[in-house]
Coordinates of C-alpha atoms in Angstrom, one line a residue:
M1436 CA -12.6 -8.3 13.1
R1437 CA -10.7 -10.2 10.5
W1438 CA -8.7 -8.2 7.9
T1439 CA -10.8 -9.8 5.1
E1440 CA -14.0 -8.2 6.4
L1441 CA -13.0 -4.8 5.1
P1442 CA -11.7 -3.4 1.8
V1443 CA -8.0 -3.2 1.9
H1444 CA -6.5 -0.6 -0.5
V1445 CA -2.9 -1.6 -1.4
I1446 CA -1.1 1.5 -2.6
D1447 CA 2.2 2.2 -4.4
F1448 CA 3.7 5.5 -5.4
E1449 CA 6.5 6.5 -7.6
G1450 CA 8.1 9.9 -6.8
S1451 CA 9.6 11.7 -3.9
V1452 CA 8.8 14.4 -1.4
R1453 CA 10.7 16.8 -3.7
T1454 CA 8.8 15.9 -6.9
G1455 CA 5.6 14.7 -5.3
V1456 CA 3.8 11.6 -6.5
V1457 CA 4.4 11.1 -10.3
E1458 CA 2.5 7.8 -10.5
F1459 CA 0.1 5.9 -8.3
G1460 CA -1.3 2.4 -8.3
V1461 CA -4.1 1.1 -6.1
V1462 CA -5.3 -2.5 -5.8
T1463 CA -8.4 -3.0 -3.7
L1464 CA -8.7 -6.4 -1.9
R1465 CA -12.0 -7.6 -0.5
G1466 CA -12.4 -11.0 1.1
G1467 CA -8.8 -11.6 0.2
A1468 CA -9.4 -11.2 -3.6
I1469 CA -8.7 -8.4 -6.0
E1470 CA -11.9 -6.4 -6.5
R1471 CA -10.6 -3.4 -8.6
C1472 CA -7.5 -1.5 -9.6
A1473 CA -6.7 2.1 -10.5
T1474 CA -3.6 3.9 -11.6
G1475 CA -2.6 7.4 -12.8
I1476 CA 0.4 9.4 -13.9
C1477 CA 0.8 12.9 -12.4
R1478 CA 2.7 16.1 -13.2
P1479 CA 5.6 16.6 -10.8
R1480 CA 6.2 19.6 -8.5
G1481 CA 9.8 20.0 -9.5
K1482 CA 12.4 18.7 -12.0
V1483 CA 12.5 14.9 -12.4
R1484 CA 16.2 13.9 -12.3
A1485 CA 17.7 11.5 -14.8
E1486 CA 18.4 9.0 -12.1
E1487 CA 14.7 9.0 -11.1
T1488 CA 13.6 8.5 -14.6
A1489 CA 16.1 5.6 -14.9
V1490 CA 14.2 3.9 -11.9
H1491 CA 10.6 4.5 -12.8
G1492 CA 10.8 5.1 -16.5
L1493 CA 8.8 8.4 -16.5
D1494 CA 10.4 11.5 -17.9
E1495 CA 9.4 15.1 -17.7
A1496 CA 8.0 15.2 -21.3
R1497 CA 5.5 12.5 -20.4
L1498 CA 4.6 13.8 -17.0
A1499 CA 4.2 17.5 -18.0
V1500 CA 0.8 17.0 -19.7
E1501 CA -0.8 15.3 -16.7
A1502 CA -2.8 16.7 -13.8
P1503 CA -0.9 17.0 -10.5
F1504 CA -1.4 14.4 -7.8
E1505 CA -3.3 17.1 -5.8
S1506 CA -6.2 16.7 -8.2
H1507 CA -6.7 13.2 -6.9
W1508 CA -7.8 14.3 -3.4
A1509 CA -11.3 12.9 -3.7
T1510 CA -10.0 9.5 -4.8
F1511 CA -7.6 9.1 -1.8
S1512 CA -10.1 10.5 0.7
V1513 CA -12.6 7.9 -0.4
L1514 CA -10.0 5.1 -0.1
R1515 CA -9.3 6.1 3.5
E1516 CA -13.0 6.4 4.3
T1517 CA -13.9 3.0 2.9
G1518 CA -11.1 0.7 4.0
V1519 CA -7.7 0.2 5.5
L1520 CA -4.6 1.4 3.5
A1521 CA -1.7 -1.0 2.9
A1522 CA 1.7 -0.9 1.2
H1523 CA 5.0 -2.7 1.1
F1524 CA 7.1 -0.6 3.5
A1525 CA 4.3 1.9 4.0
A1526 CA 6.5 4.7 5.4
T1527 CA 7.1 6.0 1.9
E1528 CA 3.5 6.0 0.9
N1529 CA 2.4 7.6 4.2
A1530 CA 5.1 10.3 3.8
L1531 CA 4.1 11.2 0.3
L1532 CA 0.4 11.4 1.2
R1533 CA 1.2 13.6 4.2
A1534 CA 3.4 15.8 2.1
T1535 CA 0.5 16.5 -0.2
W1536 CA -2.4 16.4 2.4
P1537 CA -1.3 16.3 6.0
C1538 CA -4.5 14.5 7.0
P1539 CA -7.6 13.0 5.3
R1540 CA -11.1 13.8 6.1
L1541 CA -12.5 12.3 9.3
S1542 CA -12.7 8.6 8.6
P1543 CA -13.6 5.4 10.5
D1544 CA -11.1 4.2 13.0
F1545 CA -11.4 0.5 12.1
L1546 CA -9.7 -0.7 15.3
H1547 CA -12.2 1.3 17.4
P1548 CA -15.7 0.7 15.9
G1549 CA -17.8 3.9 16.2
S1550 CA -14.7 6.1 16.5
E1551 CA -13.2 8.4 13.8
S1552 CA -9.6 9.3 12.9
A1553 CA -7.9 12.1 10.9
E1554 CA -4.9 10.0 10.1
W1555 CA -3.9 8.1 7.0
G1556 CA -2.9 5.1 9.0
P1557 CA -2.5 2.7 10.7
W1558 CA -1.3 0.8 7.6
I1559 CA -1.0 -2.9 6.9
D1560 CA 2.6 -3.1 5.8
S1561 CA 3.4 -6.2 3.8
G1562 CA 7.2 -5.5 4.1
R1563 CA 7.0 -5.4 7.9
L1564 CA 4.9 -8.6 7.8
V1565 CA 7.6 -10.4 5.9
Q1566 CA 10.2 -9.2 8.4
E1567 CA 8.1 -10.3 11.3
W1568 CA 6.7 -13.6 10.0
R1569 CA 9.1 -14.8 7.3
A1570 CA 12.5 -13.9 8.7
D1571 CA 14.1 -16.6 6.5
T1572 CA 16.9 -16.2 4.0
G1573 CA 16.6 -13.4 1.5
T1574 CA 15.7 -9.7 1.8
A1575 CA 12.3 -8.1 2.3
A1576 CA 12.6 -6.3 -1.0
L1577 CA 9.4 -6.7 -3.0
A1578 CA 10.9 -8.5 -6.0
D1579 CA 12.8 -10.9 -3.7
V1580 CA 9.7 -11.7 -1.6
V1581 CA 7.5 -12.3 -4.7
A1582 CA 10.1 -14.8 -6.0
R1583 CA 10.6 -16.5 -2.6
L1584 CA 6.8 -16.9 -2.1
G1585 CA 6.4 -18.4 -5.6
L1586 CA 4.2 -15.5 -6.8
S1587 CA 6.1 -14.4 -9.9
E1588 CA 3.9 -16.3 -12.4
A1589 CA 0.7 -15.0 -10.9
L1590 CA 2.1 -11.5 -10.9
E1591 CA 3.1 -11.6 -14.5
K1592 CA -0.3 -13.0 -15.5
L1593 CA -2.1 -10.2 -13.6
A1594 CA 0.1 -7.5 -15.0
E1595 CA -0.6 -8.7 -18.6
E1596 CA -4.4 -8.3 -17.8
I1597 CA -4.3 -5.1 -15.9
C1598 CA -1.1 -3.0 -16.5
A1599 CA -0.3 -0.9 -19.6
A1600 CA 2.2 -2.7 -21.8
D1601 CA 5.1 -0.4 -20.9
R1602 CA 4.4 -0.5 -17.1
R1603 CA 4.7 -4.2 -16.5
R1604 CA 7.8 -4.2 -14.3
Y1605 CA 9.0 -3.3 -10.8
H1606 CA 9.1 0.4 -10.0
C1607 CA 5.9 0.9 -12.0
A1608 CA 3.2 1.8 -9.5
L1609 CA 0.3 -0.5 -10.4
F1610 CA 2.7 -3.4 -11.0
D1611 CA 4.2 -2.9 -7.5
A1612 CA 0.8 -2.5 -5.9
L1613 CA -0.3 -5.8 -7.5
A1614 CA 2.9 -7.5 -6.2
A1615 CA 2.3 -6.1 -2.7
A1616 CA -1.3 -7.2 -2.8
L1617 CA -0.3 -10.8 -3.7
V1618 CA 2.3 -10.8 -0.8
L1619 CA -0.3 -9.5 1.6
V1620 CA -2.8 -12.2 0.7
A1621 CA -0.1 -14.9 0.9
L1622 CA 0.7 -13.8 4.5
G1623 CA -2.8 -13.0 5.6
Y1624 CA -3.9 -16.4 6.8
D1625 CA -2.9 -18.7 9.7
E1626 CA -1.8 -22.3 9.4
A1627 CA -5.5 -23.4 9.5
G1628 CA -6.3 -21.2 6.6
E1629 CA -8.2 -18.6 8.7
P1630 CA -7.7 -14.9 8.0
H1631 CA -5.6 -13.1 10.7
S1632 CA -7.4 -10.5 12.7
L1633 CA -7.0 -6.9 11.6
A1634 CA -5.5 -6.0 14.9
H1635 CA -2.8 -8.7 14.5
M1636 CA -2.0 -7.5 10.9
L1637 CA -1.7 -3.9 12.1
A1638 CA 0.3 -4.8 15.2
S1639 CA 2.8 -6.8 13.1
S1640 CA 3.0 -3.9 10.7
T1641 CA 4.4 -1.3 13.1
A1642 CA 8.0 -0.9 14.3
D1643 CA 6.7 1.0 17.4
S1644 CA 6.7 -1.5 20.2
R1645 CA 4.2 0.4 22.3
R1646 CA 1.6 0.6 19.5
R1647 CA 2.4 -3.0 18.5
D1648 CA 1.6 -4.2 22.0
E1649 CA -1.6 -2.2 22.2
R1650 CA -2.8 -3.6 18.9
R1651 CA -1.9 -7.2 19.8
Q1652 CA -4.1 -6.8 22.9
R1653 CA -7.0 -6.4 20.6
T1654 CA -6.5 -9.8 19.1
L1655 CA -7.8 -11.2 22.5
F1656 CA -11.3 -9.8 21.9

């Protein structure tokens, strides 16, 4: 199965395990193109420190009137049920999901058709893909990768169309999700222009060598 045959939900969170998710952004890709986007601001579990506000631009006064992230259970359950989750260095997003809901509802295991899983992953990780496939000069930080791949203009144009006027920068969840989605699409095809297999994308997205080898075996079938 090629990765473009399924919806891929690219997720970005602002927040921490201590505060919980204070903002989420989701970009759904289908067939390698953006199908829809969603975002929301959430009430924190604890005090938001000044240094956190300096990064993501969300202070307690703005956040206090919002519903908590826990109220979005149905949204994220459906995302997991309908497609593969993706993020730029997905360990953060996975940890924040698990800190809120240790597992999703039983959902399809897309690597094993007909089977089910109660895990949020495996994730397609655009950060890991950069490290695996584009180990050239420069870091794998999202802003650096976007610039290096020549995606800055496309990102700015999308942000103008989709993001709120005050959330069109890095460390804003939907902006970062858009950036990660563009990176994923840029890396998701081979030299002949064919989409990589889902197994190959997932194998290259994990730092676990045993799991990486298991998933790469599936590219043979």
